[in-house]
Amino acid sequence: MKIWVVAEMHQGTLAPTALELLARARELGDVEAIALGGGAKAAAATLGKHGAKVVHVNEDAAFDDFIAEPATDALAELYKQGAPDLMLFGFTPDSRDVAGRLAARLEVGLISNAADVAAKDGGFVAKVPYFGGAKIASMKANQKPAIILVRPKSFEASEVGGTAEIKDLAVTIDAGSKRSHIVERVVEASEKVKLEDARVVISGGRGMGGPDNFPLLEDLAGALGGAVGASRAVVDAGWVPYSMQVGQTGKSVRPGVYIAVGISGAMQHTVGMKASKVIIAINKDAEAPIMKMADLGVVGDALKIVPALTAAVKAKKR
Amino acid sequence: MKIVVTVKQVPDPNSNLTLEADNTLSREKEVVLDPGDECGVEEALQLKEAHGGEVILVSMGPERAKDAIRKGLSMGADRGILITDPQLAGADALLTARALAAAIKAEGPDLVICGTESYDGSTGMVPPMLAELLGAPQVSFAKKVEVDGSNLKVHRQTADGYQVVEVATPALITVTAAIAEPRYASLKGIMAARSKEIKQLALGDLGIERGEAAETIEGLAEAETRKSGVVIEFDGTAIDRIMAVLAEAKVI
Ligand SMILES: Cc1cc2nc3c(=O)[nH]c(=O)nc-3n(C[C@H](O)[C@H](O)[C@H](O)COP(=O)(O)OP(=O)(O)OC[C@H]3O[C@@H](n4cnc5c(N)ncnc54)[C@H](O)[C@@H]3O)c2cc1C
Ligand SMILES: Nc1ncnc2c1ncn2[C@@H]1O[C@H](COP(=O)(O)O)[C@@H](O)[C@H]1O
């Protein structure tokens, strides 16, 4: 089986999802990765160590500066030279844009939001959270190539050693594909510890009462060396930036400890954090769904519990 | 500016989802205009209020998806188009995008606004497919749109902030809930919506045939649930219990 892993690049750096996808892809067949944009050649070495046999690269700045269309052109061009059996993308905003356009151009369907991929009867089956996450559907791809988008953090990246052959992917990106122009990038997140990498994540929901109470979570995170996340309800309400959102449409995290504070535990939230090793929930409602999945649930007022816990952690450190 | 907003009818997020015998989501339940699309309608209305033009709602679904369109019309949109055909039952993202694209092409809008992902489908795949089929550039995850003549400046939400994206119309954007707070339909709006046009189209009208489904659901399993642990009251010992868990997890 010939498998493509579309390795997302973020202004010169390789996105972690690429290496996660390789961990599974290399079990399914011969893997070729595609890296587009600045830093692609340098990334090829890492992709090789993680199991890519070939890495197709093109460092045209258009891939960094314009949304979706240049990458779609490049992948369609490579496709003309030889179709894979399976194309894997991360289920991330940038890859979603590209995968959707490419599927429409190639006139094949795709499977989105998958949590796992396996080979079956000469084809591929994806596991997709369904029904708000309560069920897992096994979806068989009926067309070739199968295009599957996999949620970040579904697989654990690991090196297997190896060197990829680097091939230049020749494609001209003409003006017709340079339309959605990224003219500025604004960073709002001033996180000391990255949410995705933190050992401890403390997330706040509507039960925090208002944005003015979020510093209580920052204090606890500071004491524990962790990062602060949030539910979509408070992101939509404008209390905190989207960069802090955990869940289906936010980030997926799997820290050692996840503390959900004033979060009810809707499926769309828990799909992004239920792989955490230990879950602690603080909620005034003993019946909130999050309490049923927590290793420890504490029933009470978050605004009292969080400061008390912060004080205890600080006292312990002294 | 002529604006098309794609609107989907979905099970009410405030009611529990149920499944049919064939494992598709039950549509018998309460259904509503997708909350994400409601934000799209609002943004379209605000753009029209500022720059003039027309707001057209396009939906694909069963006949009663008219209710979702009617909801948007009562907020202030001008007219609606419903693509409905028995052959479209259980349509996948590509078929949906093809049907929507055919209806939208006939309108030739300057801007197409979609939700970032639907409440029930949640694939987020219809919009990029639609953009490709329309031959239009796309900007996903928009949280702010400024219009400057025939150019748009879009703030596109990213994992750590946002990008400023410039694009000329015609274009397609997908909007997040941050873009605009949907208005309530006024009584006057609801009355006015009754007489607004909803054109109905079948697959044949669009010159589309249903092809092979891209995927088949082979089986459904219960999601792995975590074992529930202990639930305690916040009393004198609760903090010690939390500390013990943190210590065991080796984070303190
Ligand atoms: C397509 C789609 C995608 C979505 N994606 C996401 C996503 O990525 N992430 C996400 O989080 N959500 C997502 N949602 C929204 C999700 O369904 C929920 O609406 C949201 O997670 C609820 O946020 P919440 O728990 O903060 O608020 P609520 O559900 O309102 O819960 C607040 C909780 O706080 C408790 N509380 C209140 N006061 C206190 C107090 N003083 N002390 C302690 N506890 C208190 C309450 O008992 C309650 O359990 C999505 C929804 C849709 C439709
Ligand atoms: N059947 C449909 N009718 C109208 N719009 C749709 C339909 N399906 C999807 N869309 C649009 O595409 C967006 C994303 O949906 P999805 O790709 O299903 O996650 C929705 O918010 C709608 O704006």
XYZ file of C-alpha atoms and ligand atoms in Angstrom:
646
model
C 0.000 0.000 0.000
C 1.198 3.466 -0.850
C 0.396 6.030 1.768
C 0.771 9.773 1.767
C 1.119 11.767 4.921
C 0.533 15.443 4.286
C 2.910 17.043 6.763
C 1.658 20.427 7.851
C 4.289 23.145 8.157
C 3.850 26.243 10.290
C 6.150 28.942 8.988
C 9.220 26.799 8.881
C 8.396 24.312 11.612
C 6.845 20.919 11.260
C 3.464 20.537 12.984
C 3.407 17.705 15.552
C 0.440 16.022 13.855
C 2.717 15.024 10.957
C 4.812 12.794 13.216
C 1.734 11.365 14.918
C 0.289 10.381 11.539
C 3.581 8.761 10.530
C 3.494 6.546 13.611
C 0.361 4.891 12.298
C 0.971 5.277 8.560
C 4.202 3.272 8.629
C 2.278 0.299 10.011
C -0.097 0.459 7.072
C 2.289 0.564 4.124
C 5.061 2.489 2.385
C 4.923 6.054 3.460
C 5.659 9.152 1.458
C 5.351 12.482 3.193
C 4.670 15.792 1.510
C 6.109 18.937 3.103
C 5.327 22.299 1.553
C 6.681 25.733 2.420
C 9.683 27.161 4.212
C 11.702 24.593 6.173
C 10.358 21.640 4.192
C 13.803 20.270 3.335
C 14.984 20.462 6.912
C 11.765 18.798 8.072
C 12.391 15.910 5.688
C 15.139 14.557 7.950
C 12.739 14.378 10.890
C 10.016 12.848 8.741
C 12.517 10.196 7.626
C 13.392 9.329 11.206
C 9.719 8.789 11.857
C 9.226 6.391 9.002
C 8.756 8.322 5.755
C 10.620 6.597 2.921
C 10.261 9.528 0.560
C 9.569 13.162 1.287
C 8.290 15.367 -1.498
C 9.307 18.937 -0.828
C 8.721 22.360 -2.270
C 9.773 25.512 -0.432
C 7.821 28.069 -2.445
C 6.768 30.936 -0.153
C 3.258 30.726 -1.641
C 2.543 27.734 0.604
C 3.128 29.885 3.676
C 1.482 33.047 2.422
C -1.719 31.838 0.770
C -4.499 29.675 2.150
C -5.193 26.172 0.815
C -5.025 26.684 -2.933
C -1.242 26.417 -3.546
C -1.084 23.230 -1.461
C -4.100 21.807 -3.288
C -2.369 22.481 -6.613
C 0.829 20.782 -5.459
C -0.945 17.689 -4.164
C -3.091 17.425 -7.297
C 0.077 17.628 -9.398
C 1.790 14.883 -7.403
C -1.377 12.815 -7.632
C -1.162 12.973 -11.421
C 2.262 11.369 -11.203
C 0.974 8.433 -9.173
C -2.015 7.949 -6.914
C -1.627 6.637 -3.360
C -4.047 4.205 -1.741
C -4.470 6.435 1.269
C -3.885 10.107 2.029
C -3.669 11.112 5.659
C -4.181 14.671 6.871
C -4.394 16.070 10.395
C -7.861 17.265 11.365
C -6.542 20.800 11.818
C -7.866 24.064 10.364
C -5.178 24.361 7.682
C -5.250 20.723 6.622
C -9.043 20.681 6.595
C -9.057 23.493 4.048
C -6.609 21.665 1.798
C -8.146 18.203 2.127
C -11.639 19.472 1.332
C -10.517 21.306 -1.788
C -8.396 18.396 -2.959
C -11.195 15.864 -2.477
C -13.562 18.038 -4.504
C -10.943 18.452 -7.232
C -10.224 14.715 -7.408
C -13.943 13.970 -7.089
C -13.493 11.527 -4.247
C -15.070 11.609 -0.823
C -13.254 11.681 2.453
C -13.574 10.721 6.082
C -13.156 13.568 8.514
C -12.592 13.812 12.265
C -11.241 10.254 12.608
C -9.645 8.993 15.802
C -7.994 5.918 14.276
C -7.245 4.261 10.935
C -6.705 0.586 10.163
C -6.301 -1.593 7.082
C -9.143 -3.945 6.246
C -9.883 -6.157 3.224
C -7.464 -4.290 1.012
C -8.970 -0.955 2.021
C -9.127 1.303 5.030
C -11.456 1.708 7.951
C -11.519 4.768 10.174
C -12.928 5.088 13.658
C -14.957 8.245 13.907
C -16.560 9.693 17.038
C -20.235 9.825 16.253
C -23.394 10.918 17.843
C -21.729 13.684 19.802
C -18.921 11.333 20.781
C -21.068 8.792 22.614
C -20.460 6.194 19.921
C -17.581 5.282 17.667
C -18.458 4.496 14.058
C -16.311 2.237 11.893
C -16.327 3.891 8.498
C -15.020 2.100 5.472
C -13.650 4.225 2.662
C -15.209 3.085 -0.612
C -13.074 5.051 -3.015
C -9.457 5.213 -3.990
C -7.622 7.117 -2.816
C -9.096 7.032 0.647
C -8.680 10.478 2.186
C -8.807 10.465 5.950
C -8.394 13.355 8.384
C -7.246 12.284 11.828
C -7.680 14.244 15.041
C -4.446 15.521 16.608
C -3.070 13.399 19.472
C -4.700 10.234 18.175
C -1.318 8.517 17.855
C 1.902 8.857 19.768
C 4.834 10.029 17.653
C 7.969 7.898 17.867
C 11.225 7.627 15.942
C 12.127 4.449 14.123
C 15.317 5.709 12.517
C 15.781 5.925 8.792
C 16.526 8.464 6.143
C 13.998 9.680 3.663
C 14.821 10.210 0.046
C 14.087 13.844 -0.722
C 12.316 14.547 -3.985
C 11.613 17.998 -5.336
C 7.956 18.395 -6.086
C 7.902 20.528 -9.214
C 4.807 22.659 -9.488
C 4.183 26.219 -10.539
C 1.746 28.078 -8.388
C 0.166 30.648 -10.651
C -1.562 33.853 -9.669
C -4.982 32.183 -9.880
C -4.161 30.223 -6.741
C -2.659 33.134 -4.829
C -5.914 34.616 -3.666
C -6.388 34.294 0.093
C -3.323 36.239 1.160
C -2.117 36.086 4.762
C -0.739 39.584 5.259
C -0.264 39.561 9.005
C -0.051 37.094 11.888
C -1.091 38.212 15.331
C -0.126 36.155 18.376
C -2.488 36.620 21.291
C -1.523 33.678 23.437
C 1.070 34.640 25.986
C 1.183 31.227 27.585
C 4.267 30.333 29.560
C 3.561 26.645 29.107
C 1.967 25.399 25.882
C -1.440 23.896 26.450
C -0.758 20.906 24.211
C 2.497 20.036 25.961
C 1.601 20.798 29.581
C 1.819 18.057 32.236
C -1.077 19.668 34.039
C -3.964 21.471 32.382
C -6.451 23.469 34.424
C -9.488 24.432 32.374
C -12.219 26.827 33.347
C -15.813 26.887 32.163
C -18.876 28.988 32.651
C -18.856 27.993 36.316
C -15.903 30.341 36.841
C -18.493 33.107 36.859
C -16.638 35.608 34.700
C -13.308 36.542 33.133
C -12.191 38.289 36.314
C -11.945 34.943 38.069
C -9.622 33.318 35.550
C -6.496 34.613 37.363
C -7.411 32.104 40.095
C -6.729 29.363 37.531
C -3.536 31.097 36.389
C -2.308 31.065 39.986
C -2.987 27.359 40.351
C -1.363 26.667 36.996
C 1.642 28.725 38.060
C 1.990 26.719 41.270
C 1.690 23.406 39.413
C 3.759 24.386 36.376
C 0.742 23.829 34.163
C -1.298 25.635 31.537
C -4.804 27.069 31.560
C -7.476 25.895 29.136
C -11.147 26.699 28.725
C -14.498 25.452 27.503
C -16.011 26.828 24.341
C -18.780 28.522 26.291
C -16.325 30.952 27.870
C -14.347 31.401 24.653
C -17.543 32.272 22.773
C -18.466 34.641 25.585
C -15.152 36.411 25.020
C -13.757 35.756 28.508
C -10.581 34.156 27.134
C -9.014 33.742 23.682
C -9.775 30.820 21.390
C -6.202 29.607 21.757
C -7.255 28.269 25.169
C -10.218 26.235 23.936
C -10.127 22.514 24.603
C -12.428 20.167 22.721
C -13.767 19.177 19.377
C -13.255 22.555 17.767
C -10.361 23.514 19.993
C -7.245 21.721 21.123
C -6.841 18.091 22.071
C -4.768 17.546 25.176
C -3.636 14.473 27.101
C -1.763 15.717 30.152
C -0.887 13.750 33.280
C -3.567 15.653 35.161
C -6.556 17.577 33.795
C -8.509 19.702 36.210
C -11.924 20.769 34.899
C -13.251 23.700 36.884
C -16.869 24.774 36.434
C -17.170 22.757 33.235
C -20.254 20.596 32.729
C -18.519 18.011 30.530
C -20.359 18.213 27.201
C -19.180 15.594 24.697
C -17.677 18.292 22.497
C -15.465 19.287 25.402
C -14.565 15.853 26.702
C -13.515 14.551 23.273
C -10.548 16.914 23.592
C -9.418 15.861 27.065
C -10.660 12.384 27.910
C -7.308 10.813 27.071
C -5.765 12.628 30.058
C -4.209 10.222 32.576
C -5.990 11.623 35.606
C -9.061 13.846 35.587
C -10.145 15.972 38.505
C -13.443 17.832 38.294
C -14.549 20.716 40.442
C -18.221 21.501 40.050
C -21.033 22.630 42.277
C -23.337 20.098 40.627
C -22.669 16.499 41.678
C -24.738 15.330 38.691
C -22.748 17.181 36.012
C -21.564 14.720 33.303
C -17.917 15.578 33.970
C -18.283 14.063 37.458
C -18.996 10.665 35.907
C -15.711 10.552 34.044
C -13.486 12.143 36.661
C -11.143 10.098 38.809
C -11.898 12.570 41.561
C -14.889 14.896 41.585
C -15.167 17.612 44.185
C -18.606 19.113 44.695
C -18.489 22.749 45.694
C -17.858 26.344 44.705
C -14.894 26.674 42.364
C -14.166 30.148 43.630
C -13.500 28.736 47.095
C -11.864 25.442 46.139
C -9.328 26.741 43.635
C -7.671 29.305 45.947
C -7.572 26.743 48.769
C -5.900 24.231 46.467
C -3.399 26.803 45.212
C -2.478 27.653 48.792
C -2.001 23.976 49.629
C 0.220 23.387 46.579
C 2.332 26.433 47.428
C 2.613 25.347 51.074
C 3.752 21.886 50.015
C 6.489 23.352 47.840
C 7.902 25.396 50.667
C -23.043 42.924 -2.119
C -24.921 39.748 -2.969
C -24.396 37.290 -0.134
C -25.362 33.632 0.043
C -25.452 32.019 3.474
C -25.586 28.230 3.593
C -27.890 27.142 6.395
C -28.380 23.659 7.722
C -31.173 22.293 9.836
C -29.828 20.222 12.718
C -31.147 18.411 15.797
C -31.650 20.882 18.624
C -28.379 20.992 20.618
C -30.501 21.416 23.723
C -32.310 18.125 23.204
C -30.735 14.694 23.350
C -29.644 13.102 20.082
C -31.183 9.767 19.115
C -30.325 7.249 16.440
C -32.463 5.600 13.779
C -32.294 1.862 13.123
C -29.772 2.438 10.311
C -27.460 4.374 12.620
C -28.148 7.759 11.091
C -29.095 10.607 13.370
C -32.778 10.847 14.011
C -34.342 13.853 12.320
C -37.637 13.299 14.058
C -36.541 15.249 17.082
C -36.715 18.951 17.568
C -34.777 20.577 14.791
C -33.355 24.068 14.574
C -31.253 26.279 12.352
C -27.635 25.299 13.127
C -26.405 27.761 15.792
C -23.184 28.226 13.817
C -25.107 29.146 10.677
C -27.214 31.558 12.686
C -24.002 33.520 13.288
C -23.401 33.433 9.524
C -26.867 34.858 8.857
C -26.235 37.612 11.390
C -22.907 38.556 9.817
C -24.518 38.635 6.365
C -27.279 40.919 7.634
C -24.745 43.259 9.210
C -22.722 43.388 5.983
C -25.885 44.148 4.043
C -26.871 46.860 6.504
C -23.453 48.477 6.098
C -22.885 47.980 2.383
C -26.254 47.247 0.799
C -27.138 44.193 -1.252
C -29.106 41.035 -0.793
C -28.942 38.035 1.557
C -30.004 34.666 0.146
C -30.205 31.520 2.270
C -29.463 28.151 0.672
C -30.158 24.860 2.383
C -30.158 21.216 1.432
C -32.407 18.917 3.399
C -35.892 17.468 3.727
C -38.935 19.690 3.136
C -39.113 20.747 6.688
C -35.665 22.321 6.423
C -37.806 25.207 5.183
C -38.287 26.007 8.860
C -34.561 26.661 9.211
C -34.647 28.928 6.176
C -37.769 30.645 7.524
C -35.935 31.326 10.770
C -33.167 33.132 8.856
C -35.738 35.011 6.793
C -37.420 36.183 9.971
C -34.058 37.541 11.160
C -34.041 39.635 7.980
C -32.641 37.639 5.057
C -34.321 38.355 1.714
C -35.140 34.982 0.220
C -34.337 31.301 0.384
C -33.546 28.283 -1.740
C -34.194 24.743 -0.552
C -32.610 21.819 -2.363
C -34.697 18.817 -1.502
C -34.838 15.419 -3.140
C -35.396 11.905 -1.797
C -32.160 10.907 -3.526
C -30.248 13.231 -1.237
C -31.113 11.364 1.948
C -27.918 10.589 3.834
C -25.819 12.649 1.403
C -22.124 12.856 2.236
C -20.065 16.045 2.272
C -19.115 15.907 -1.411
C -22.654 15.339 -2.663
C -23.884 18.094 -0.343
C -21.224 20.447 -1.649
C -22.053 19.590 -5.269
C -25.740 20.285 -4.749
C -25.096 23.538 -2.905
C -22.522 24.613 -5.502
C -24.942 24.120 -8.388
C -27.643 26.217 -6.711
C -25.197 28.913 -5.613
C -23.520 29.193 -9.029
C -26.854 30.129 -10.546
C -27.016 33.081 -8.131
C -23.480 34.338 -8.732
C -22.953 35.868 -5.275
C -20.033 38.073 -4.235
C -19.690 36.288 -0.928
C -20.671 32.867 0.403
C -20.831 32.462 4.177
C -20.837 29.004 5.807
C -20.525 27.764 9.358
C -17.105 26.405 10.332
C -18.649 23.028 11.048
C -22.180 21.848 11.465
C -23.564 20.816 14.826
C -24.432 17.287 13.734
C -22.037 16.550 10.864
C -19.059 18.282 12.418
C -16.817 17.452 9.518
C -16.210 21.001 8.410
C -15.713 19.619 4.938
C -18.636 21.062 3.013
C -17.215 24.628 2.917
C -13.756 23.896 1.421
C -15.336 21.509 -1.091
C -17.901 24.130 -1.962
C -15.194 26.771 -2.435
C -13.311 24.479 -4.805
C -16.437 23.638 -6.793
C -17.326 27.328 -7.047
C -13.772 28.141 -8.081
C -13.627 30.635 -5.242
C -10.887 31.360 -2.711
C -11.742 30.542 0.877
C -10.967 31.883 4.320
C -11.999 29.582 7.133
C -12.458 30.369 10.837
C -13.326 34.029 10.247
C -13.990 36.016 13.389
C -14.134 39.452 11.783
C -14.732 40.695 8.245
C -14.066 44.180 6.897
C -15.198 45.181 3.426
C -13.170 47.559 1.275
C -14.801 47.843 -2.123
C -14.532 44.429 -3.718
C -11.855 43.311 -1.251
C -12.278 41.660 2.109
C -9.995 41.778 5.090
C -10.702 38.765 7.252
C -9.425 37.972 10.735
C -8.897 34.228 10.698
C -8.720 32.575 14.086
C -5.634 30.417 14.651
C -4.385 28.257 17.490
C -2.429 31.132 19.022
C -4.208 34.264 17.809
C -5.337 35.274 14.353
C -4.186 35.969 10.831
C -5.201 38.954 8.759
C -6.168 37.603 5.349
C -6.864 39.726 2.286
C -9.017 38.301 -0.446
C -10.957 39.684 -3.387
C -14.600 38.768 -3.925
C -16.179 36.495 -5.015
C -14.987 34.463 -2.035
C -16.191 31.955 0.536
C -15.695 32.344 4.263
C -16.561 30.144 7.211
C -17.454 31.938 10.401
C -16.924 31.145 14.081
C -19.343 32.052 16.856
C -17.116 35.037 17.647
C -18.132 36.846 14.453
C -21.514 38.193 15.532
C -24.174 37.599 18.138
C -27.322 36.477 16.287
C -30.288 38.819 16.695
C -33.698 37.667 17.811
C -36.320 37.746 15.117
C -38.831 40.508 15.806
C -42.545 39.880 15.516
C -42.500 42.071 12.438
C -39.651 39.986 11.033
C -41.548 36.768 11.651
C -44.634 38.149 9.914
C -42.591 39.426 6.981
C -40.826 36.077 6.583
C -44.114 34.360 5.814
C -44.382 36.053 2.472
C -40.737 35.785 1.487
C -39.884 33.449 -1.365
C -38.392 29.988 -0.762
C -37.543 28.424 -4.091
C -37.474 24.641 -4.122
C -35.043 22.680 -6.291
C -34.591 18.950 -6.929
C -31.401 17.192 -8.030
C -32.645 17.091 -11.603
C -33.054 20.886 -11.641
C -29.394 21.128 -10.756
C -28.213 18.559 -13.281
C -26.669 16.370 -10.601
C -26.781 12.628 -10.193
C -26.031 10.825 -7.016
C -22.803 8.822 -7.228
C -21.283 6.128 -5.047
C -21.130 6.988 -1.344
C -17.593 7.763 -0.239
C -17.902 5.750 2.924
C -20.119 3.181 4.580
C -20.734 2.843 8.270
C -19.810 -0.757 9.032
C -20.581 -0.724 12.693
C -21.141 1.339 15.761
C -19.579 0.744 19.134
C -20.089 2.500 22.414
C -17.310 5.006 22.981
C -14.870 3.906 25.610
C -15.999 5.561 28.752
C -13.716 6.231 31.641
C -14.525 4.453 34.827
C -16.093 6.892 37.184
C -14.013 7.591 40.222
C -15.078 9.072 43.496
C -17.157 12.136 44.051
C -16.665 13.956 47.338
C -18.101 17.069 48.943
C -15.875 20.086 49.515
C -15.319 19.686 53.193
C -12.347 19.787 55.527
C -10.526 16.893 53.849
C -11.247 17.600 50.179
C -8.069 19.569 49.543
C -5.996 16.764 51.054
C -7.733 14.290 48.758
C -6.912 16.412 45.708
C -3.309 16.789 46.907
C -3.054 13.013 47.253
C -4.205 12.537 43.664
C -1.731 15.159 42.434
C 1.058 13.475 44.386
C 0.195 10.082 42.989
C 0.271 11.524 39.491
C 3.691 12.952 40.392
C 2.870 16.525 39.508
C 3.670 17.782 42.999
C -20.233 21.829 16.823
C -19.917 22.114 18.260
C -18.586 22.124 18.656
C -18.258 22.372 19.987
N -16.935 22.374 20.353
C -16.608 22.575 21.639
C -15.240 22.564 22.060
O -14.300 22.427 21.254
N -14.978 22.734 23.378
C -15.953 22.925 24.304
O -15.625 23.075 25.491
N -17.244 22.965 23.952
C -17.598 22.806 22.632
N -18.916 22.891 22.289
C -19.895 23.377 23.289
C -20.348 22.317 24.272
O -21.431 21.613 23.717
C -20.796 22.989 25.596
O -21.803 23.931 25.302
C -19.692 23.686 26.369
O -18.570 22.830 26.501
C -20.203 24.078 27.723
O -19.253 24.848 28.426
P -19.229 24.886 30.011
O -19.095 23.510 30.536
O -18.209 25.886 30.407
O -20.649 25.533 30.364
P -21.944 24.893 31.006
O -22.395 23.725 30.260
O -22.867 26.034 31.205
O -21.462 24.363 32.413
C -21.063 25.164 33.493
C -20.814 24.259 34.694
O -20.300 25.015 35.782
C -20.893 24.561 36.980
N -20.823 25.675 37.937
C -21.573 26.800 37.929
N -21.180 27.611 38.931
C -20.181 26.975 39.584
C -19.363 27.307 40.688
N -19.485 28.462 41.336
N -18.426 26.407 41.084
C -18.286 25.234 40.439
N -19.023 24.873 39.373
C -19.948 25.741 38.956
C -22.269 24.137 36.589
O -22.762 23.178 37.505
C -22.045 23.536 35.201
O -21.780 22.144 35.264
C -19.273 22.635 20.950
C -20.588 22.628 20.555
C -20.924 22.379 19.235
C -22.359 22.392 18.841
N -27.201 20.316 4.081
C -26.670 21.541 4.163
N -27.391 22.628 3.760
C -26.849 23.864 3.851
N -25.629 24.120 4.319
C -24.880 23.084 4.733
C -25.349 21.745 4.671
N -24.363 20.934 5.154
C -23.340 21.746 5.503
N -23.633 23.041 5.253
C -22.805 24.243 5.512
O -21.479 23.855 5.768
C -21.114 24.171 7.117
C -20.213 23.077 7.664
O -20.886 21.840 7.705
P -20.146 20.431 7.799
O -19.180 20.379 6.675
O -21.260 19.438 7.720
O -19.447 20.388 9.133
C -22.439 24.311 7.840
O -22.317 25.160 8.983
C -23.308 24.931 6.751
O -23.076 26.319 6.622
